[in-house]
PDB file of C-alpha atoms in Angstrom:
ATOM      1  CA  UNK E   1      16.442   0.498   3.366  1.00 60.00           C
ATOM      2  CA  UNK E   2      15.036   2.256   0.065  1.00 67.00           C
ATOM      3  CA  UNK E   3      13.350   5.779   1.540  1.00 83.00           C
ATOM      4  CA  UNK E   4      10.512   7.368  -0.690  1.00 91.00           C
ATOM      5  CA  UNK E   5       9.686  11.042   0.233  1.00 93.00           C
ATOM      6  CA  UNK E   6       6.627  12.668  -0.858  1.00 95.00           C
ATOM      7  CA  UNK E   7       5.399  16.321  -0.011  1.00 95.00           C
ATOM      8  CA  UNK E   8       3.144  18.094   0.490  1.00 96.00           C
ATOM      9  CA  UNK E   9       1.722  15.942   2.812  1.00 94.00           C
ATOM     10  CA  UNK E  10      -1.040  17.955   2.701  1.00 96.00           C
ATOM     11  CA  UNK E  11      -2.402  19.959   0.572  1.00 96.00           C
ATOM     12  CA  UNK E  12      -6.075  22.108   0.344  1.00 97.00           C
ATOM     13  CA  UNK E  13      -6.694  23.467  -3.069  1.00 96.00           C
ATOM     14  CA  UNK E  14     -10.288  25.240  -4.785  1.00 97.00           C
ATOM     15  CA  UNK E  15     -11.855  23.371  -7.098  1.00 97.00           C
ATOM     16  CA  UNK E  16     -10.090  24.197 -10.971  1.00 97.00           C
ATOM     17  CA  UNK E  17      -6.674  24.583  -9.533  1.00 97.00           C
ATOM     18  CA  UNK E  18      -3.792  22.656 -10.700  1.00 97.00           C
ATOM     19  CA  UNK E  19      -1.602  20.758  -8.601  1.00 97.00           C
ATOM     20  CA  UNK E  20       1.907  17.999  -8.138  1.00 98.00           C
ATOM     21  CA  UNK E  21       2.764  15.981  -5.933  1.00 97.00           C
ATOM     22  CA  UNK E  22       6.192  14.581  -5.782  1.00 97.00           C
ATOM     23  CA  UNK E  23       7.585  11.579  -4.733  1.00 96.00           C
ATOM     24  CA  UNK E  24      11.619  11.630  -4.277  1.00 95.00           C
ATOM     25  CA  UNK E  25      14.370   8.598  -3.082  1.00 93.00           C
ATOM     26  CA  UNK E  26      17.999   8.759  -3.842  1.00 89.00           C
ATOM     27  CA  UNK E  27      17.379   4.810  -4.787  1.00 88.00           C
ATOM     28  CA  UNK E  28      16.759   3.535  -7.591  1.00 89.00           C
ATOM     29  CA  UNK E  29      13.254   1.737  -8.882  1.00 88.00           C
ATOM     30  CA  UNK E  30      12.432  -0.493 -11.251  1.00 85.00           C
ATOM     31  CA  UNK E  31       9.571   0.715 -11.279  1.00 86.00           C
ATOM     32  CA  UNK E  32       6.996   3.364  -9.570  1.00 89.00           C
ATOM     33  CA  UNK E  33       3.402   3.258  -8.771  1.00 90.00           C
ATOM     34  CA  UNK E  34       0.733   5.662  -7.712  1.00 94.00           C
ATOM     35  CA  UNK E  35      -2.075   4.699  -5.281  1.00 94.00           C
ATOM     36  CA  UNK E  36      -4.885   6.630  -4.278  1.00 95.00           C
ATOM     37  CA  UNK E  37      -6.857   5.415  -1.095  1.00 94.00           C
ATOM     38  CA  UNK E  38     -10.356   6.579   0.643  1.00 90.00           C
ATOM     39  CA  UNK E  39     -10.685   6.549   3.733  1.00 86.00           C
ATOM     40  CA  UNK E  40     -11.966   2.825   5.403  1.00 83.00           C
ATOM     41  CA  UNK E  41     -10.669   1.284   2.259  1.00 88.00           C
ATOM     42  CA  UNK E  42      -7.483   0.062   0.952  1.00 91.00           C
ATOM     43  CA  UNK E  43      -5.046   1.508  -1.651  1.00 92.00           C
ATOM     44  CA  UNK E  44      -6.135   1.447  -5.178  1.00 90.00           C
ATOM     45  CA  UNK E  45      -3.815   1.451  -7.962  1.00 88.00           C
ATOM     46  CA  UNK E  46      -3.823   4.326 -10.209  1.00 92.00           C
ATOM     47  CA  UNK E  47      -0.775   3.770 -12.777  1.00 91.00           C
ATOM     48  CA  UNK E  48       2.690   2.029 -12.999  1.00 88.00           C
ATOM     49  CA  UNK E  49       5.812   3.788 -14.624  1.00 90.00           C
ATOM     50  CA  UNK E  50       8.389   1.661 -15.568  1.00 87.00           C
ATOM     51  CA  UNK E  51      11.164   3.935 -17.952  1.00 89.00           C
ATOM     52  CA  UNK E  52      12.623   6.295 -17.063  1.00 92.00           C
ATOM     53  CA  UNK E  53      11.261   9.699 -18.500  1.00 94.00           C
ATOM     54  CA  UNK E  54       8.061   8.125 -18.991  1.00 94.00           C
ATOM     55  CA  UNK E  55       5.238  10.540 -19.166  1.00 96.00           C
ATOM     56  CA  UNK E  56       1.343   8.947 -18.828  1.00 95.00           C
ATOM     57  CA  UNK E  57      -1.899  10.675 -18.830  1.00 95.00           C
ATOM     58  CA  UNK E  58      -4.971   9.441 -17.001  1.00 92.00           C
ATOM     59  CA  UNK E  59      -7.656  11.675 -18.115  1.00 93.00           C
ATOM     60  CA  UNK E  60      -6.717  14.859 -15.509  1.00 96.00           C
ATOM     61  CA  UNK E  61      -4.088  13.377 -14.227  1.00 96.00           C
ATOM     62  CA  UNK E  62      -0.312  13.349 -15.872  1.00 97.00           C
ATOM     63  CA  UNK E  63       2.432  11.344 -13.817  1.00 96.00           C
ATOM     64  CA  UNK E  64       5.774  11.523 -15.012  1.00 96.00           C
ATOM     65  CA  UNK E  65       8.865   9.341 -13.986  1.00 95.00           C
ATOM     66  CA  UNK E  66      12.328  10.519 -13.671  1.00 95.00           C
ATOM     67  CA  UNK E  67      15.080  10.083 -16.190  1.00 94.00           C
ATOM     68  CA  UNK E  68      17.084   8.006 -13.464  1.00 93.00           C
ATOM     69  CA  UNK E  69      14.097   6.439 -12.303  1.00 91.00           C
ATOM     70  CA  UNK E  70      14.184   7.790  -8.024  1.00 92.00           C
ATOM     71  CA  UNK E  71      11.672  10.335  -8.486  1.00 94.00           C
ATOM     72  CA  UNK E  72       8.559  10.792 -10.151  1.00 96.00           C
ATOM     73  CA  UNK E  73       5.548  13.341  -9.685  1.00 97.00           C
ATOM     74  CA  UNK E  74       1.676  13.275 -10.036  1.00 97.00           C
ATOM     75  CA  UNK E  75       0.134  16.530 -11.614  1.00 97.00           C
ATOM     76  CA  UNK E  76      -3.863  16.759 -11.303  1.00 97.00           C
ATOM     77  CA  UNK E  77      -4.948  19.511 -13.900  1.00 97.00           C
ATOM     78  CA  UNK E  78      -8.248  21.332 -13.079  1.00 97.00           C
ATOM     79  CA  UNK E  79      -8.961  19.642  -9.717  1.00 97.00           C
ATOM     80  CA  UNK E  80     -12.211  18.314  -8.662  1.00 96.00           C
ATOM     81  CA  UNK E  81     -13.780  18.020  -5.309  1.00 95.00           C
ATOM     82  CA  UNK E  82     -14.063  13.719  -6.250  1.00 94.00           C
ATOM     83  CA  UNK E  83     -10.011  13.620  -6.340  1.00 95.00           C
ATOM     84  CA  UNK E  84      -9.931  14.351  -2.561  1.00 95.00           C
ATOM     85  CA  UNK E  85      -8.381  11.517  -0.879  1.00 95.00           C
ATOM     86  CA  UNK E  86      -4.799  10.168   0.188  1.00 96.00           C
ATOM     87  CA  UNK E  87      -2.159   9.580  -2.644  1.00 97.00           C
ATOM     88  CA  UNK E  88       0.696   7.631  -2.215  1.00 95.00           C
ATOM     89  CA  UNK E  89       3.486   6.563  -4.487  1.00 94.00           C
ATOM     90  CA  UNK E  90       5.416   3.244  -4.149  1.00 91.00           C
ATOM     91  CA  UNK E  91       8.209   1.827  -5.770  1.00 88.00           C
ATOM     92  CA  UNK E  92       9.267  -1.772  -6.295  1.00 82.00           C
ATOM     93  CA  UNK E  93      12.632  -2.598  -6.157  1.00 73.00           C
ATOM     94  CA  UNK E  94      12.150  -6.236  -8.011  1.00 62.00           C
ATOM     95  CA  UNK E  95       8.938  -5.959  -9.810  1.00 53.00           C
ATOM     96  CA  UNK E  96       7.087  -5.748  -6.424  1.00 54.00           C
ATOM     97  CA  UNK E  97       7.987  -9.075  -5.442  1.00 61.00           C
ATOM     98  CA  UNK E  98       9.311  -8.282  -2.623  1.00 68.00           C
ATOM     99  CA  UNK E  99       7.052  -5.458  -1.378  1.00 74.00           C
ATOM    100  CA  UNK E 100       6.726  -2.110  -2.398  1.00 82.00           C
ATOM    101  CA  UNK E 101       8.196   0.753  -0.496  1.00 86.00           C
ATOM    102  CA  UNK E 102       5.654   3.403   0.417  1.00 90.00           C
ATOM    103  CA  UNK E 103       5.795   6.648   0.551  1.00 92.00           C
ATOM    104  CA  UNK E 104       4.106   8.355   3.510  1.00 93.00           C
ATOM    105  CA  UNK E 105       1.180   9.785   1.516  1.00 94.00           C
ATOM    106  CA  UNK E 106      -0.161  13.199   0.472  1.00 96.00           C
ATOM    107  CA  UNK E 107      -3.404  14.092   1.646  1.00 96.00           C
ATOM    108  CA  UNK E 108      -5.210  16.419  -1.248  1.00 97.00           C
ATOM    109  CA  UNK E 109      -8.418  17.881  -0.142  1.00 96.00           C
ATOM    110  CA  UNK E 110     -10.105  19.669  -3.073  1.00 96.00           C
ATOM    111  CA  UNK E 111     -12.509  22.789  -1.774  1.00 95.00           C
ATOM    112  CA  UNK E 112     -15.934  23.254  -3.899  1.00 93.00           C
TER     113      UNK E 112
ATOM    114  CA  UNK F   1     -12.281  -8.464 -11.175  1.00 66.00           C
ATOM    115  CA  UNK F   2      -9.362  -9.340  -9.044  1.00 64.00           C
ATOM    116  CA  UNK F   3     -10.781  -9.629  -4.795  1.00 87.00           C
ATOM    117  CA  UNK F   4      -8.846  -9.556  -1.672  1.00 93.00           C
ATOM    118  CA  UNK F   5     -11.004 -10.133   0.898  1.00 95.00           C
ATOM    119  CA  UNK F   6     -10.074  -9.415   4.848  1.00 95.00           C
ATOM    120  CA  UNK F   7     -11.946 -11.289   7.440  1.00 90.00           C
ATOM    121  CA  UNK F   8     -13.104  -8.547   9.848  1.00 92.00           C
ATOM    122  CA  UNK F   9     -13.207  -4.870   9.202  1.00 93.00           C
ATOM    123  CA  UNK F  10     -13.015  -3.613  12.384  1.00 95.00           C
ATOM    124  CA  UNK F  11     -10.989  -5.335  15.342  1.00 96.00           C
ATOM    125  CA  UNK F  12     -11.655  -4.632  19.085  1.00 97.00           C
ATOM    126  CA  UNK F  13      -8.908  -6.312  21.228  1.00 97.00           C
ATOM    127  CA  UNK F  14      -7.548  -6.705  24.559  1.00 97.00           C
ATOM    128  CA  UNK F  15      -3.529  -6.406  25.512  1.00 98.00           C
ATOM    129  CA  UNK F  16      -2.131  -9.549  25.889  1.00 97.00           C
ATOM    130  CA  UNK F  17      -4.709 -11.236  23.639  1.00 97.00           C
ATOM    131  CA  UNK F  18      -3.839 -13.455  20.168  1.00 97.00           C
ATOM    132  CA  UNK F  19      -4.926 -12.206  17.486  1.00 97.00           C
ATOM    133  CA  UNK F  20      -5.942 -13.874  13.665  1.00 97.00           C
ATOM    134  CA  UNK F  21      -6.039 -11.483  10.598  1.00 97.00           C
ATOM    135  CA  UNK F  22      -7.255 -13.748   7.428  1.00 97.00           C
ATOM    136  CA  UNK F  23      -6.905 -12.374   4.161  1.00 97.00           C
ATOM    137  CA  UNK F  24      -8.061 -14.079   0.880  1.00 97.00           C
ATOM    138  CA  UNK F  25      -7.530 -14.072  -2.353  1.00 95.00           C
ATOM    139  CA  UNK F  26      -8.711 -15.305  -5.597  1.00 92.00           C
ATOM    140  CA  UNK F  27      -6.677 -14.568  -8.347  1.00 86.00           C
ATOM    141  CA  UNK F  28      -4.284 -17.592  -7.788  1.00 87.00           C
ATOM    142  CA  UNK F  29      -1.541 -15.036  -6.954  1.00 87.00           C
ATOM    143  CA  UNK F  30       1.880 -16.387  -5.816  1.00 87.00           C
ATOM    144  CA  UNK F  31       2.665 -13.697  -3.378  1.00 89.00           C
ATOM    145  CA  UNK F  32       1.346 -11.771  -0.992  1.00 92.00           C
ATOM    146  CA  UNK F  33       1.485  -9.077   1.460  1.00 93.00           C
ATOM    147  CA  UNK F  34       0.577  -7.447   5.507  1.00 96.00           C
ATOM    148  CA  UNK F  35       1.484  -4.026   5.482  1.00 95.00           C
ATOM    149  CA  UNK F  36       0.570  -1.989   8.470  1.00 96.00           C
ATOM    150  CA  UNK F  37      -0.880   1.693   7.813  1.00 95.00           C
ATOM    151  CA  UNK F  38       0.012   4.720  10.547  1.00 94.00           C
ATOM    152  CA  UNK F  39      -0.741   8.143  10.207  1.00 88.00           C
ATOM    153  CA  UNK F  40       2.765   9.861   9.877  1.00 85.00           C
ATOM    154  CA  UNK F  41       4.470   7.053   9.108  1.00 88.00           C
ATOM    155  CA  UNK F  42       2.624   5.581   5.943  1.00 88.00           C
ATOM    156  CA  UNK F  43       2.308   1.962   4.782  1.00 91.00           C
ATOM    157  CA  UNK F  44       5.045  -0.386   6.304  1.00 92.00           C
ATOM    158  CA  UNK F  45       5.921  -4.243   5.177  1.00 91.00           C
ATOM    159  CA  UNK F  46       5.524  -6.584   7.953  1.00 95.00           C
ATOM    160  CA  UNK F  47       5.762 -10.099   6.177  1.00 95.00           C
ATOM    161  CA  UNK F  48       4.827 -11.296   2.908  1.00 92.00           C
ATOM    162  CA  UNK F  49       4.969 -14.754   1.163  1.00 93.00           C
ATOM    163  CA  UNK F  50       6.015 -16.237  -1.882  1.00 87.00           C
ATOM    164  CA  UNK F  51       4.297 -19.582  -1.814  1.00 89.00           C
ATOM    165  CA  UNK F  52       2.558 -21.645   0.443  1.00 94.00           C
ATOM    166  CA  UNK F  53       4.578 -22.558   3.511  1.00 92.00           C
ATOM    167  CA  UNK F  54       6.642 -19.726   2.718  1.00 92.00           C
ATOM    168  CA  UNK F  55       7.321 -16.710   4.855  1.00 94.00           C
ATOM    169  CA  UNK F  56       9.777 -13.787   4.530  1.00 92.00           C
ATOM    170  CA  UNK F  57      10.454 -10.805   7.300  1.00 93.00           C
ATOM    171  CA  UNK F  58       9.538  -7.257   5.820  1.00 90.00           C
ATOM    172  CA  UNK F  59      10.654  -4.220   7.678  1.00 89.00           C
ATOM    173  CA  UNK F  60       8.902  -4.752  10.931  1.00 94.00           C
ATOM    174  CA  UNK F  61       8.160  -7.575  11.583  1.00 96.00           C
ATOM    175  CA  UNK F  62       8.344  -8.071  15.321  1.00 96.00           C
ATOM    176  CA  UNK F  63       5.515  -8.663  17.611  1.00 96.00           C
ATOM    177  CA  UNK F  64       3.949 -10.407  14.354  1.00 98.00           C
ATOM    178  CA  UNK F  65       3.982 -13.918  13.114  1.00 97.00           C
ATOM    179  CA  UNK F  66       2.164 -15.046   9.771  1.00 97.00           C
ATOM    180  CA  UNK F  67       0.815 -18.439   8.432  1.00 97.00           C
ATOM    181  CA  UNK F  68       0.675 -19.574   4.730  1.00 97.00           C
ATOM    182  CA  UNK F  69      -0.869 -23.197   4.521  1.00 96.00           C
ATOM    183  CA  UNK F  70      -3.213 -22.914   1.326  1.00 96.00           C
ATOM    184  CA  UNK F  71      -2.425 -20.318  -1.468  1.00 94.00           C
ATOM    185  CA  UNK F  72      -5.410 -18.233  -1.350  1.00 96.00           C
ATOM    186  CA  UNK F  73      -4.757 -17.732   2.344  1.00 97.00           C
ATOM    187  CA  UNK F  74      -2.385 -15.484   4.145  1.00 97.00           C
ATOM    188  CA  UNK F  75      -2.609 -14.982   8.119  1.00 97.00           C
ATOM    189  CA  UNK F  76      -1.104 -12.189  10.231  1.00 98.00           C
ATOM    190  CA  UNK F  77      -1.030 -13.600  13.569  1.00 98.00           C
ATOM    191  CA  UNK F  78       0.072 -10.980  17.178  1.00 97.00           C
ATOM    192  CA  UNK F  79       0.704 -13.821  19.375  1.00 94.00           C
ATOM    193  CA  UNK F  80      -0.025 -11.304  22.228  1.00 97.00           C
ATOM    194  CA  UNK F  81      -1.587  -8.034  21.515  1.00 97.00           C
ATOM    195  CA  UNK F  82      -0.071  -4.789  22.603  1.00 97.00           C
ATOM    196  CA  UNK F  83      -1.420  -1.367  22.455  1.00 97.00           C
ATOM    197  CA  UNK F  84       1.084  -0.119  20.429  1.00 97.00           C
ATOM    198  CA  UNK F  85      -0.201  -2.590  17.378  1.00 98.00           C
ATOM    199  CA  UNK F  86      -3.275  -0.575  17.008  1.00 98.00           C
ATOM    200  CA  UNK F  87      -3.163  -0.010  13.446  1.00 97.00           C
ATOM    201  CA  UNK F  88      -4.765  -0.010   9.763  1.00 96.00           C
ATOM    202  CA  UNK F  89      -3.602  -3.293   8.408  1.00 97.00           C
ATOM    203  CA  UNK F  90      -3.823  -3.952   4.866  1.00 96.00           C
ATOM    204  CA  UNK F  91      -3.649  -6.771   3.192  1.00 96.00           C
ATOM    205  CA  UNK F  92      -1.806  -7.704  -0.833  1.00 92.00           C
ATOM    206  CA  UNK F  93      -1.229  -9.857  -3.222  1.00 90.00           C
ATOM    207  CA  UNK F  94       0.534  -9.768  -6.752  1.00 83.00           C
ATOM    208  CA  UNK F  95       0.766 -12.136  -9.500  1.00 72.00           C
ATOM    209  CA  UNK F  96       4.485 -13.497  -9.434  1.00 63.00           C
ATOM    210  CA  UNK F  97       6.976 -13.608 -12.268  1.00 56.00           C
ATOM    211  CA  UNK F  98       6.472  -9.929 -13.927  1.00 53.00           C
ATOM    212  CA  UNK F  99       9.380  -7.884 -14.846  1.00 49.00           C
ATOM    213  CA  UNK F 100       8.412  -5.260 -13.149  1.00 50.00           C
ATOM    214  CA  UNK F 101       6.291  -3.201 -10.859  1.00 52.00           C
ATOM    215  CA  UNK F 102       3.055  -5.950 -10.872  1.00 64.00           C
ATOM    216  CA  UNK F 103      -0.173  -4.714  -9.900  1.00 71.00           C
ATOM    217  CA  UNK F 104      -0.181  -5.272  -5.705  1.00 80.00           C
ATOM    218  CA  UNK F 105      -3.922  -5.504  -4.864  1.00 86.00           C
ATOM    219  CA  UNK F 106      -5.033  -4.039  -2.049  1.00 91.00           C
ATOM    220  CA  UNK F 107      -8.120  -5.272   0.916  1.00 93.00           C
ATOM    221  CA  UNK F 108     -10.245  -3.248   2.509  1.00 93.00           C
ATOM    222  CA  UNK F 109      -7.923  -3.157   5.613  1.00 95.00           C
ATOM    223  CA  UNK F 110      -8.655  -4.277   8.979  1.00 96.00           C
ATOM    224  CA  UNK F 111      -8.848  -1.714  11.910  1.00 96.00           C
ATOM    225  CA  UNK F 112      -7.202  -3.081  14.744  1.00 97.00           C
ATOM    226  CA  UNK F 113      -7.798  -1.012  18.179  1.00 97.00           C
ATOM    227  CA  UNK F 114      -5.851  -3.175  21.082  1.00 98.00           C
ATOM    228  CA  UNK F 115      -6.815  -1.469  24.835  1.00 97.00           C
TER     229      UNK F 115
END
């Protein structure tokens, strides 16, 4: 069974602090995705990495996968009170087709 | 815009009852998903589907059965409810055939309190 670790699990920041999450496995993706979910409502996708060493940007948000593709981190650059919610990073062993493996979520509350 | 719909939001049921979680979806994807959703323990698989008629075992899947007769539609089915299945449960489908890491799309989840 592929294990995905991801820390903090929670985390309370002030508005316009920086942050990263990370997301580690000693397995092997094909690829990794980032989710971030409100609460009553399900996961929504936020990016997919897919090479190792990739780096993408999504406005305040950088996530970068690792060089051997088992880890990858989320960095949230001048944090806003509207990215509070639950993040969680997944990774597909077989282009998702068999279900992604979840990790168990960080919890980022961002303080006005 | 892709939809994944789940049939109830909320879920009030009694031990020992059956219980029918529909989710639909209408972006003609192959496969699809029931994950379950704990605090502490995160999202876990509990069956997902390739194609109609076709069912595969994800990490937990005991105490659960599911039901794929028409594409669209993919039932999670606790034959008889036990407290212990109270539970977020979340609903997925992907398109089928990518190379890798396809977009799973997510319902609005079902919360399922069994007393």
């Amino acid at each position: 069974t592929q294990l995905l670790e991801q820390s903090p699990q929670f985390l309370s920041i002030q508005e316009g602090e920086n942050l990263t999450v990370y997301c580690n496995s000693s397995s092997v993706f094909s690829s990794l995705q980032w989710y971030r979910q409100e609460p009553g409502e399900g996961p929504v996708l936020l990016v997919t990495v897919v090479t190792g060493g990739e780096v993408k940007k999504l406005k305040r948000l950088t996530f970068q996968f690792g060089d051997a593709r088992k880890d990858s981190s989320l960095h949230i650059t001048a944090a806003q009170p509207g990215d509070t919610g639950l993040y969680l990073c997944a990774g597909a062993a077989r282009g998702g087709a068999d279900g992604l493996t979840f990790g168990k979520g960080t919890h980022l509350i961002i303080q006005p | 815009d892709v939809k994944v719909t789940q049939s109830s939001r909320y879920l009030v049921k009694r031990t020992g009852e059956k219980v029918f979680l529909e989710c639909v979806q209408d972006m003609d994807h192959e496969n699809m998903f029931w994950y379950r959703q704990d605090p502490g323990l995160g999202l876990r698989l509990i069956y997902f589907s390739y194609d109609v008629k076709m069912k595969e075992k994800g990490d937990i899947p005991e105490g659960y059965s599911v039901s794929r007769e028409k594409k669209e539609r993919f039932s999670l089915i606790l034959e008889s409810a036990s407290t212990n299945q109270t539970s977020m449960y979340l609903c997925a489908s992907v398109v089928a055939g990518g190379p890798f890491g396809e977009t799973q799309y997510f319902g609005p989840g079902t919360r399922l309190l069994v007393l």
